[in-house]
mmCIF file of C-alpha atoms in Angstrom:
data_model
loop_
_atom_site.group_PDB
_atom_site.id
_atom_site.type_symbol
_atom_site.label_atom_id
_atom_site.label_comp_id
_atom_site.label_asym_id
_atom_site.label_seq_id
_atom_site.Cartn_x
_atom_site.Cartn_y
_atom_site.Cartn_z
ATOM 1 C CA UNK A 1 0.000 0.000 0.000
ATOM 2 C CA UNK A 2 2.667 2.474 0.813
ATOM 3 C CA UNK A 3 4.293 2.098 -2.555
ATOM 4 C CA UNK A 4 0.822 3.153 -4.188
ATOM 5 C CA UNK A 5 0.824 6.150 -2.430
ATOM 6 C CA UNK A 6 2.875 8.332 -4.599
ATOM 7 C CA UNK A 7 0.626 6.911 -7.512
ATOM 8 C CA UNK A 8 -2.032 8.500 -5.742
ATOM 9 C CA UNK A 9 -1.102 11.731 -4.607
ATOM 10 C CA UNK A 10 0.155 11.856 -8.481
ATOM 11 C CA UNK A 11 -3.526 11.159 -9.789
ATOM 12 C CA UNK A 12 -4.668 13.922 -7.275
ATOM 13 C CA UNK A 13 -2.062 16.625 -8.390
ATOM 14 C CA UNK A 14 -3.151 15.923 -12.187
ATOM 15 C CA UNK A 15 -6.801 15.957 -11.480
ATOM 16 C CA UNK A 16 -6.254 19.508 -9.595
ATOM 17 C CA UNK A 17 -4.025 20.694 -12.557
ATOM 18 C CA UNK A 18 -6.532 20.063 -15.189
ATOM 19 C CA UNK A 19 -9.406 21.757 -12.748
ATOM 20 C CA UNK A 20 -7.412 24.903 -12.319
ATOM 21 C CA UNK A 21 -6.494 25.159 -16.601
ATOM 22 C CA UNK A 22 -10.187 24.679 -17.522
ATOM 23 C CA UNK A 23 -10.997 27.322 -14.425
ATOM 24 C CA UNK A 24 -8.871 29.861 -16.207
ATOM 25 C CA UNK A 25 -10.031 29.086 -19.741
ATOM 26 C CA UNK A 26 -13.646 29.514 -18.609
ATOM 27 C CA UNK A 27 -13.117 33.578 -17.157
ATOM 28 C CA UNK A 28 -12.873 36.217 -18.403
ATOM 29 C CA UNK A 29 -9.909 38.355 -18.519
ATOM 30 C CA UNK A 30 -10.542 41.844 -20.318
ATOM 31 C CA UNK A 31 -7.036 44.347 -21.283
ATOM 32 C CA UNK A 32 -8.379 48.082 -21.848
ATOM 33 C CA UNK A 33 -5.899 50.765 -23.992
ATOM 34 C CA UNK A 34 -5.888 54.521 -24.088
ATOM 35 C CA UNK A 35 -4.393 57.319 -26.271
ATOM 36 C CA UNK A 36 -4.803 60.161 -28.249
ATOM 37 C CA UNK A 37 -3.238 62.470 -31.001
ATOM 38 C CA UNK A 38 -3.659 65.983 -31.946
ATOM 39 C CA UNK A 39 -7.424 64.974 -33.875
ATOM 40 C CA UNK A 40 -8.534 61.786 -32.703
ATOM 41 C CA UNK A 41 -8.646 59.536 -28.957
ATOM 42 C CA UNK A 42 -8.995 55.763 -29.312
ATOM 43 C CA UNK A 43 -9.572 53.095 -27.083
ATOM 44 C CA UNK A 44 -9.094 49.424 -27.441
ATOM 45 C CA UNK A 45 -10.621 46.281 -25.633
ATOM 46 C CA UNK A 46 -9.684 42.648 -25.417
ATOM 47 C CA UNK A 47 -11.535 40.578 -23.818
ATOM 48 C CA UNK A 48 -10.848 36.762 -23.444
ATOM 49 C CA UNK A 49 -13.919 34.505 -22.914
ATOM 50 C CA UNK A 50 -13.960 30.864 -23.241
ATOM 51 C CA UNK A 51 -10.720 30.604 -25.065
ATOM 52 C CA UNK A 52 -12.428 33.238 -27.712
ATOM 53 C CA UNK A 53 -10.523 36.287 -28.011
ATOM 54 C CA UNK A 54 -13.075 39.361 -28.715
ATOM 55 C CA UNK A 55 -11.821 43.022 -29.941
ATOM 56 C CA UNK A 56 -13.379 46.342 -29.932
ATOM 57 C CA UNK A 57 -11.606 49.680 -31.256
ATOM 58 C CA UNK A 58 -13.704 52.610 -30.638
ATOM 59 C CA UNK A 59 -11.972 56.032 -32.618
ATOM 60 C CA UNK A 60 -13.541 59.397 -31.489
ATOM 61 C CA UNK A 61 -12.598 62.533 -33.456
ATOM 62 C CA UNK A 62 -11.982 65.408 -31.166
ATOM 63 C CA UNK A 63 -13.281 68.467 -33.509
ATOM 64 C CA UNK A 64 -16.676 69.737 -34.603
ATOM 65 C CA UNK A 65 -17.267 69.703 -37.865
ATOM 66 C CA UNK A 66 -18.233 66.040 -37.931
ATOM 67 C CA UNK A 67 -20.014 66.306 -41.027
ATOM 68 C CA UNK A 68 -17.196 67.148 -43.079
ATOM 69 C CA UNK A 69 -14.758 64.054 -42.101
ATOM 70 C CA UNK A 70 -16.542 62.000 -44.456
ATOM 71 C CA UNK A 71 -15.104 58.139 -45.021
ATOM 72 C CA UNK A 72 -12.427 57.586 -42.152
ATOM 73 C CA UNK A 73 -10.695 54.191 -42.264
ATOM 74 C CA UNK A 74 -9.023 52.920 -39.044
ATOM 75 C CA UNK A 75 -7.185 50.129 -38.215
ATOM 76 C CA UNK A 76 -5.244 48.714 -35.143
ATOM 77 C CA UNK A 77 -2.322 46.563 -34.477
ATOM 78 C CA UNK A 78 -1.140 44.597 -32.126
ATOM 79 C CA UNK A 79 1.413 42.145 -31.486
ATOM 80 C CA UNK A 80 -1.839 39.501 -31.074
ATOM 81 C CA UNK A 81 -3.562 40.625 -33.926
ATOM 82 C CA UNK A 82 -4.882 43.072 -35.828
ATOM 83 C CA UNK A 83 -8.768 44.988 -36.673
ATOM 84 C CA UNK A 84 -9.688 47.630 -39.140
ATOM 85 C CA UNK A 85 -12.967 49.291 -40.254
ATOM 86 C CA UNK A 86 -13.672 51.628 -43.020
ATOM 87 C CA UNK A 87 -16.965 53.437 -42.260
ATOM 88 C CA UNK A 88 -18.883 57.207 -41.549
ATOM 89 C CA UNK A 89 -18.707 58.464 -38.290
ATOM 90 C CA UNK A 90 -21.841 57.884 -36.260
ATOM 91 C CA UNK A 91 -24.471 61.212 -36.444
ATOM 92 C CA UNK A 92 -22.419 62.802 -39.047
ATOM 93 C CA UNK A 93 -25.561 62.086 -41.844
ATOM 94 C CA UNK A 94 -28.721 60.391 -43.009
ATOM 95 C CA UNK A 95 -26.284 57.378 -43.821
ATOM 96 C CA UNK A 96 -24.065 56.806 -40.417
ATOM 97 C CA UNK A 97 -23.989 54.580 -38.024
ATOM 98 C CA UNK A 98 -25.549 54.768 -34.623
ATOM 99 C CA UNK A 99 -24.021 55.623 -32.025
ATOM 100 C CA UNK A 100 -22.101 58.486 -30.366
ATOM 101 C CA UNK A 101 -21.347 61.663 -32.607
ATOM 102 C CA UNK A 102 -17.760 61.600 -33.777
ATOM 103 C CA UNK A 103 -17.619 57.859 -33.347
ATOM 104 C CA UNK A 104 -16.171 54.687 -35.327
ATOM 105 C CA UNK A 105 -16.716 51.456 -33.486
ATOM 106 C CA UNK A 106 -14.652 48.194 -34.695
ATOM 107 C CA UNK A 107 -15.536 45.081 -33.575
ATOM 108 C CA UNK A 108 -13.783 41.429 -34.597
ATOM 109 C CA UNK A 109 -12.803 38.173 -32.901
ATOM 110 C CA UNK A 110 -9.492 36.130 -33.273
ATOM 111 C CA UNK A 111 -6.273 36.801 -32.425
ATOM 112 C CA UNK A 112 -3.457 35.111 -30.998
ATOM 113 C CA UNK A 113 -4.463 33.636 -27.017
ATOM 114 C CA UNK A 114 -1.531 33.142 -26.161
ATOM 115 C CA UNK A 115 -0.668 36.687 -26.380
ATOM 116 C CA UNK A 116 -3.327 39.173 -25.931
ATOM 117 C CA UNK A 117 -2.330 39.196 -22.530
ATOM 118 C CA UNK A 118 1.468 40.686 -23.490
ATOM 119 C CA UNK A 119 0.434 43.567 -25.268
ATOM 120 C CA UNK A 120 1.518 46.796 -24.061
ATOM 121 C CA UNK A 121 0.805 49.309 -26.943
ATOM 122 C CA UNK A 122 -2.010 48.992 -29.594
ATOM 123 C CA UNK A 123 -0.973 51.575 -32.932
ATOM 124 C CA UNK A 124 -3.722 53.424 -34.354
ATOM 125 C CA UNK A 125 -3.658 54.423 -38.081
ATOM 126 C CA UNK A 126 -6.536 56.700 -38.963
ATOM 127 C CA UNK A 127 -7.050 57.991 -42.268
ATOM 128 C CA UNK A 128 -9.523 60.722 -43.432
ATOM 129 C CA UNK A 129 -10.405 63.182 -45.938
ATOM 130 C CA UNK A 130 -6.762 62.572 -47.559
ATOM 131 C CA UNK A 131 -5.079 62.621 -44.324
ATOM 132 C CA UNK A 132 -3.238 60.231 -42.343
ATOM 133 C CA UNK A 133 -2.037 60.390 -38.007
ATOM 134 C CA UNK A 134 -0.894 57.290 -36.429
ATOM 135 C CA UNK A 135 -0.939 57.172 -32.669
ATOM 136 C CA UNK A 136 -0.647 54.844 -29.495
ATOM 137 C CA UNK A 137 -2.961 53.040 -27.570
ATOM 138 C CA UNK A 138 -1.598 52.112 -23.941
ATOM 139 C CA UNK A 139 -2.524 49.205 -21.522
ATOM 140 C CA UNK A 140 -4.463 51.001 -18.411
#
């Protein structure tokens, strides 16, 4: 009996191993990023949800004249992954998305798991109205 032991206590430690990785795979762990550049502020969410990986960019342009941006593409990069959108900003006419004035929302899943959870900086490349500004998003 005493040699079985160790066979045992071997079992248990696997069984509790397995527990814990399906325990972390099953929460939720959400990164948020911040930034902003002379016309635009950004923020970026990852959230990681039963080993799906879930992005949103959300681009808000600072000035007033919303109605004369016109087509403003947008994407972000990361060292997990990438999104990008091409779209009106929300309220700026009859054809624009809902949502906040001013506002581009990006939404995509995928990525890399295994390392949303290392990214420090998100870059933002916005272009407009045949203009281009490039910016950082930082982890909060």
């Amino acid at each position: 009996m005493k040699k079985l032991y160790p066979l045992f206590a071997l079992f248990f430690l696997l069984i509790l191993g397995f527990t814990v990785s399906a325990q972390e795979i099953k929460s939720s762990k959400v990164l948020t990023y911040h930034g902003e550049s002379e016309n635009w502020s950004g923020a970026f969410t990852t959230e990681v949800l039963n080993g799906v990986v879930t992005q949103e960019g959300v681009l808000k342009y600072k000035g007033q004249d919303v109605d004369s941006i016109g087509q403003v593409s947008c994407s972000y990069e990361t060292t997990a992954g990438g999104l990008s959108s091409t779209s009106l900003l929300a309220g700026s006419g009859t054809n624009s998305p809902i949502g906040e004035k001013g506002t581009q929302k990006s939404i995509g899943k995928g990525g890399n798991i295994n390392l949303f959870s290392k990214v420090e900086m998100v870059k933002v490349t916005v272009k407009w109205d045949g203009k281009v500004e490039s910016f950082n998003l930082y982890k909060q």
